Amino acid sequence: MEFFTADTHFYHEDLLTSQHFSPRPYDNIHGEHEGLITAWNTRVSKNDQVYHLGDVAMMNHVRPERRANELVAEILEQLNGHITLIKGNHDARSLFKYLSHHNPILSDGRAKYTFEDVGCIVKANHHQFFLTHYPLIFGKSQNSINLHGHIHHTMVAIPENINVGIDSADLDYLTAVERPTWGSPLTFTEIETIMQRKHDDFAKRR
């Protein structure tokens, strides 16, 4: 299966005090990390594909840089699946280089990590999904959808833009029963439900 997420911001303790920009149901980093790892691994199996759309961690406070990269790698190694990392504004290029040089080979013979500086395209169910960290504004489109992160607990007011970040406001289009555990990567089914409901919501506003 394929999954999508963004803005995990591991080690970003300041976000735990945010009630509006990035509300998180934890009051300490250790608990948040355990919760995110459990939520991820409950859904994702060892050979699944996860697209992480940027801002894996926030490590500006950790020195030296190599130690910061080691700490992030220790978290990522606990997460199931093959992970495509799309660079976000808080992802240091040195982190991608470190992970590239310490890239585990999984049981199916593929490397755990692949890397994209800007984004990539995934085709599924007659749609093109443009996967980026920053939202793309390419206007009304029949078949092109932008999955993105970056803007945390808000949304782009365009139905073709879906924020897949763990604290996204677009998740409010899922009912309490449908909504996965906080921090879980999203499935295509959940994204398509969000897409349809967001489209219907904005159609009523015209």
mmCIF file of C-alpha atoms in Angstrom:
data_model
loop_
_atom_site.group_PDB
_atom_site.id
_atom_site.type_symbol
_atom_site.label_atom_id
_atom_site.label_comp_id
_atom_site.label_asym_id
_atom_site.label_seq_id
_atom_site.Cartn_x
_atom_site.Cartn_y
_atom_site.Cartn_z
ATOM 1 C CA MET A 1 0.000 0.000 0.000
ATOM 2 C CA GLU A 2 0.917 3.650 -0.368
ATOM 3 C CA PHE A 3 0.648 6.214 2.427
ATOM 4 C CA PHE A 4 1.162 9.976 2.681
ATOM 5 C CA THR A 5 2.171 12.289 5.500
ATOM 6 C CA ALA A 6 4.064 15.507 6.273
ATOM 7 C CA ASP A 7 5.252 17.801 9.043
ATOM 8 C CA THR A 8 6.112 15.256 11.707
ATOM 9 C CA HIS A 9 8.624 17.769 13.128
ATOM 10 C CA PHE A 10 10.372 15.269 15.362
ATOM 11 C CA TYR A 11 12.267 16.987 18.209
ATOM 12 C CA HIS A 12 10.392 20.277 17.704
ATOM 13 C CA GLU A 13 9.376 20.792 21.319
ATOM 14 C CA ASP A 14 8.011 24.311 20.820
ATOM 15 C CA LEU A 15 5.149 22.939 18.715
ATOM 16 C CA LEU A 16 3.788 21.167 21.781
ATOM 17 C CA THR A 17 2.719 24.531 23.213
ATOM 18 C CA SER A 18 0.880 25.585 20.033
ATOM 19 C CA GLN A 19 -2.890 25.430 20.282
ATOM 20 C CA HIS A 20 -3.640 26.940 16.870
ATOM 21 C CA PHE A 21 -0.709 26.671 14.442
ATOM 22 C CA SER A 22 0.033 23.010 15.101
ATOM 23 C CA PRO A 23 -2.129 21.520 17.886
ATOM 24 C CA ARG A 24 -0.636 18.254 19.184
ATOM 25 C CA PRO A 25 -2.101 15.902 21.802
ATOM 26 C CA TYR A 26 1.130 15.532 23.792
ATOM 27 C CA ASP A 27 2.902 17.621 26.406
ATOM 28 C CA ASN A 28 6.402 16.166 25.997
ATOM 29 C CA ILE A 29 8.641 15.073 23.123
ATOM 30 C CA HIS A 30 9.172 11.538 24.380
ATOM 31 C CA GLY A 31 5.428 10.854 24.464
ATOM 32 C CA GLU A 32 4.898 12.459 21.051
ATOM 33 C CA HIS A 33 7.665 10.395 19.466
ATOM 34 C CA GLU A 34 6.288 7.164 20.915
ATOM 35 C CA GLY A 35 2.793 8.084 19.717
ATOM 36 C CA LEU A 36 3.928 8.950 16.192
ATOM 37 C CA ILE A 37 5.990 5.765 15.832
ATOM 38 C CA THR A 38 3.104 3.611 17.094
ATOM 39 C CA ALA A 39 0.547 5.343 14.851
ATOM 40 C CA TRP A 40 2.828 4.885 11.821
ATOM 41 C CA ASN A 41 3.712 1.239 12.437
ATOM 42 C CA THR A 42 0.129 0.255 13.249
ATOM 43 C CA ARG A 43 -0.820 1.136 9.662
ATOM 44 C CA VAL A 44 2.342 0.688 7.631
ATOM 45 C CA SER A 45 3.900 -2.727 7.014
ATOM 46 C CA LYS A 46 7.566 -3.375 6.304
ATOM 47 C CA ASN A 47 7.193 -3.325 2.497
ATOM 48 C CA ASP A 48 4.634 -0.518 2.164
ATOM 49 C CA GLN A 49 5.527 2.815 0.549
ATOM 50 C CA VAL A 50 5.259 6.058 2.522
ATOM 51 C CA TYR A 51 5.663 9.495 0.963
ATOM 52 C CA HIS A 52 6.797 12.013 3.577
ATOM 53 C CA LEU A 53 6.145 15.469 2.182
ATOM 54 C CA GLY A 54 8.698 17.408 4.162
ATOM 55 C CA ASP A 55 9.726 18.671 7.590
ATOM 56 C CA VAL A 56 10.716 15.373 9.124
ATOM 57 C CA ALA A 57 12.323 17.038 12.139
ATOM 58 C CA MET A 58 13.352 20.377 13.572
ATOM 59 C CA MET A 59 16.967 20.092 14.751
ATOM 60 C CA ASN A 60 18.358 23.643 14.782
ATOM 61 C CA HIS A 61 18.944 23.392 18.532
ATOM 62 C CA VAL A 62 21.122 20.247 18.277
ATOM 63 C CA ARG A 63 24.861 20.486 17.677
ATOM 64 C CA PRO A 64 27.015 19.149 16.160
ATOM 65 C CA GLU A 65 25.074 18.639 12.938
ATOM 66 C CA ARG A 66 26.156 15.009 12.678
ATOM 67 C CA ARG A 67 24.564 14.263 16.058
ATOM 68 C CA ALA A 68 21.325 15.895 14.892
ATOM 69 C CA ASN A 69 21.308 13.671 11.807
ATOM 70 C CA GLU A 70 22.004 10.575 13.912
ATOM 71 C CA LEU A 71 19.045 11.346 16.178
ATOM 72 C CA VAL A 72 16.667 11.730 13.228
ATOM 73 C CA ALA A 73 17.991 8.522 11.659
ATOM 74 C CA GLU A 74 17.337 6.672 14.916
ATOM 75 C CA ILE A 75 13.674 7.695 14.722
ATOM 76 C CA LEU A 76 13.271 6.912 11.019
ATOM 77 C CA GLU A 77 14.825 3.477 11.413
ATOM 78 C CA GLN A 78 11.980 2.592 13.779
ATOM 79 C CA LEU A 79 9.349 3.405 11.139
ATOM 80 C CA ASN A 80 8.076 0.637 8.864
ATOM 81 C CA GLY A 81 8.193 0.787 5.103
ATOM 82 C CA HIS A 82 10.076 2.392 2.264
ATOM 83 C CA ILE A 83 10.083 6.157 2.764
ATOM 84 C CA THR A 84 10.325 8.742 -0.003
ATOM 85 C CA LEU A 85 11.516 11.965 1.628
ATOM 86 C CA ILE A 86 10.522 15.188 -0.107
ATOM 87 C CA LYS A 87 12.616 18.066 1.207
ATOM 88 C CA GLY A 88 10.820 20.592 3.391
ATOM 89 C CA ASN A 89 12.056 23.965 4.577
ATOM 90 C CA HIS A 90 13.252 22.466 7.883
ATOM 91 C CA ASP A 91 15.016 19.467 6.315
ATOM 92 C CA ALA A 92 18.752 20.052 6.123
ATOM 93 C CA ARG A 93 20.521 18.810 3.016
ATOM 94 C CA SER A 94 23.080 17.238 5.329
ATOM 95 C CA LEU A 95 20.311 15.026 6.753
ATOM 96 C CA PHE A 96 19.487 13.641 3.309
ATOM 97 C CA LYS A 97 23.182 13.048 2.644
ATOM 98 C CA TYR A 98 23.566 11.261 5.984
ATOM 99 C CA LEU A 99 20.524 9.044 5.345
ATOM 100 C CA SER A 100 21.744 8.298 1.828
ATOM 101 C CA HIS A 101 25.024 7.015 3.280
ATOM 102 C CA HIS A 102 23.223 5.069 6.033
ATOM 103 C CA ASN A 103 20.396 3.637 3.938
ATOM 104 C CA PRO A 104 19.212 0.207 5.159
ATOM 105 C CA ILE A 105 18.283 -2.442 2.608
ATOM 106 C CA LEU A 106 14.933 -3.942 3.522
ATOM 107 C CA SER A 107 13.794 -7.554 3.165
ATOM 108 C CA ASP A 108 12.508 -7.038 -0.384
ATOM 109 C CA GLY A 109 15.948 -5.850 -1.517
ATOM 110 C CA ARG A 110 15.068 -2.161 -1.839
ATOM 111 C CA ALA A 111 16.658 0.702 0.032
ATOM 112 C CA LYS A 112 14.615 2.169 2.857
ATOM 113 C CA TYR A 113 14.960 5.787 1.700
ATOM 114 C CA THR A 114 14.597 7.609 -1.583
ATOM 115 C CA PHE A 115 14.902 11.377 -1.868
ATOM 116 C CA GLU A 116 13.257 14.207 -3.806
ATOM 117 C CA ASP A 117 14.427 17.812 -3.613
ATOM 118 C CA VAL A 118 11.194 19.366 -4.914
ATOM 119 C CA GLY A 119 8.543 16.690 -5.321
ATOM 120 C CA CYS A 120 7.247 13.837 -7.411
ATOM 121 C CA ILE A 121 4.108 12.649 -9.213
ATOM 122 C CA VAL A 122 2.053 9.584 -8.319
ATOM 123 C CA LYS A 123 -0.690 8.412 -10.677
ATOM 124 C CA ALA A 124 -3.693 6.578 -9.244
ATOM 125 C CA ASN A 125 -7.435 6.242 -9.902
ATOM 126 C CA HIS A 126 -7.368 8.513 -12.981
ATOM 127 C CA HIS A 127 -5.621 11.320 -11.088
ATOM 128 C CA GLN A 128 -2.151 12.811 -11.082
ATOM 129 C CA PHE A 129 -1.060 13.574 -7.531
ATOM 130 C CA PHE A 130 1.667 16.219 -7.359
ATOM 131 C CA LEU A 131 3.517 15.575 -4.092
ATOM 132 C CA THR A 132 5.298 18.657 -2.740
ATOM 133 C CA HIS A 133 6.119 20.225 0.602
ATOM 134 C CA TYR A 134 4.883 23.693 -0.307
ATOM 135 C CA PRO A 135 1.355 24.063 -1.721
ATOM 136 C CA LEU A 136 1.174 24.452 -5.495
ATOM 137 C CA ILE A 137 -1.457 26.693 -6.998
ATOM 138 C CA PHE A 138 -2.151 25.471 -10.516
ATOM 139 C CA GLY A 139 -5.817 26.411 -10.786
ATOM 140 C CA LYS A 140 -8.904 24.334 -11.347
ATOM 141 C CA SER A 141 -8.100 20.930 -12.764
ATOM 142 C CA GLN A 142 -10.080 17.819 -13.582
ATOM 143 C CA ASN A 143 -7.390 15.292 -12.801
ATOM 144 C CA SER A 144 -4.485 16.994 -11.015
ATOM 145 C CA ILE A 145 -4.351 17.125 -7.235
ATOM 146 C CA ASN A 146 -1.630 18.693 -5.116
ATOM 147 C CA LEU A 147 -0.834 16.801 -1.918
ATOM 148 C CA HIS A 148 1.341 18.961 0.315
ATOM 149 C CA GLY A 149 2.281 19.914 3.851
ATOM 150 C CA HIS A 150 3.954 23.055 5.277
ATOM 151 C CA ILE A 151 0.884 25.029 6.439
ATOM 152 C CA HIS A 152 0.051 22.898 9.515
ATOM 153 C CA HIS A 153 -3.434 23.474 10.971
ATOM 154 C CA THR A 154 -4.852 25.310 8.001
ATOM 155 C CA MET A 155 -5.856 24.582 4.422
ATOM 156 C CA VAL A 156 -5.554 26.064 0.960
ATOM 157 C CA ALA A 157 -9.031 27.262 0.006
ATOM 158 C CA ILE A 158 -8.946 25.322 -3.268
ATOM 159 C CA PRO A 159 -10.436 21.805 -3.561
ATOM 160 C CA GLU A 160 -7.503 20.567 -5.647
ATOM 161 C CA ASN A 161 -5.047 21.176 -2.773
ATOM 162 C CA ILE A 162 -5.017 18.631 0.053
ATOM 163 C CA ASN A 163 -2.824 19.124 3.106
ATOM 164 C CA VAL A 164 -1.657 15.680 4.297
ATOM 165 C CA GLY A 165 0.308 16.978 7.288
ATOM 166 C CA ILE A 166 -0.327 15.307 10.632
ATOM 167 C CA ASP A 167 -2.005 18.455 11.992
ATOM 168 C CA SER A 168 -3.833 19.433 8.796
ATOM 169 C CA ALA A 169 -7.180 21.225 8.873
ATOM 170 C CA ASP A 170 -8.224 19.151 5.834
ATOM 171 C CA LEU A 171 -8.460 16.151 8.169
ATOM 172 C CA ASP A 172 -11.645 17.742 9.502
ATOM 173 C CA TYR A 173 -13.382 16.451 6.376
ATOM 174 C CA LEU A 174 -13.165 12.966 7.913
ATOM 175 C CA THR A 175 -15.697 11.986 10.556
ATOM 176 C CA ALA A 176 -14.557 10.978 14.025
ATOM 177 C CA VAL A 177 -15.077 7.329 13.069
ATOM 178 C CA GLU A 178 -13.156 7.650 9.785
ATOM 179 C CA ARG A 179 -10.295 9.720 11.142
ATOM 180 C CA PRO A 180 -7.198 7.651 11.914
ATOM 181 C CA THR A 181 -5.169 7.960 15.102
ATOM 182 C CA TRP A 182 -3.408 11.305 15.294
ATOM 183 C CA GLY A 183 -0.095 11.189 13.443
ATOM 184 C CA SER A 184 -1.033 8.297 11.149
ATOM 185 C CA PRO A 185 0.027 8.459 7.494
ATOM 186 C CA LEU A 186 -3.037 8.692 5.258
ATOM 187 C CA THR A 187 -4.244 6.091 2.779
ATOM 188 C CA PHE A 188 -5.442 6.853 -0.748
ATOM 189 C CA THR A 189 -8.985 6.003 0.399
ATOM 190 C CA GLU A 190 -8.856 8.645 3.125
ATOM 191 C CA ILE A 191 -7.364 11.207 0.756
ATOM 192 C CA GLU A 192 -10.067 10.540 -1.836
ATOM 193 C CA THR A 193 -12.749 10.988 0.833
ATOM 194 C CA ILE A 194 -11.205 14.325 1.820
ATOM 195 C CA MET A 195 -10.966 15.329 -1.855
ATOM 196 C CA GLN A 196 -14.644 14.615 -2.535
ATOM 197 C CA ARG A 197 -15.938 16.320 0.589
ATOM 198 C CA LYS A 198 -13.724 19.360 0.116
ATOM 199 C CA HIS A 199 -14.899 19.603 -3.500
ATOM 200 C CA ASP A 200 -18.552 19.381 -2.391
ATOM 201 C CA ASP A 201 -17.985 21.904 0.396
ATOM 202 C CA PHE A 202 -16.484 24.507 -1.916
ATOM 203 C CA ALA A 203 -19.118 23.870 -4.587
ATOM 204 C CA LYS A 204 -21.766 24.949 -2.058
ATOM 205 C CA ARG A 205 -19.883 28.175 -1.376
ATOM 206 C CA ARG A 206 -20.046 29.395 -4.966
#
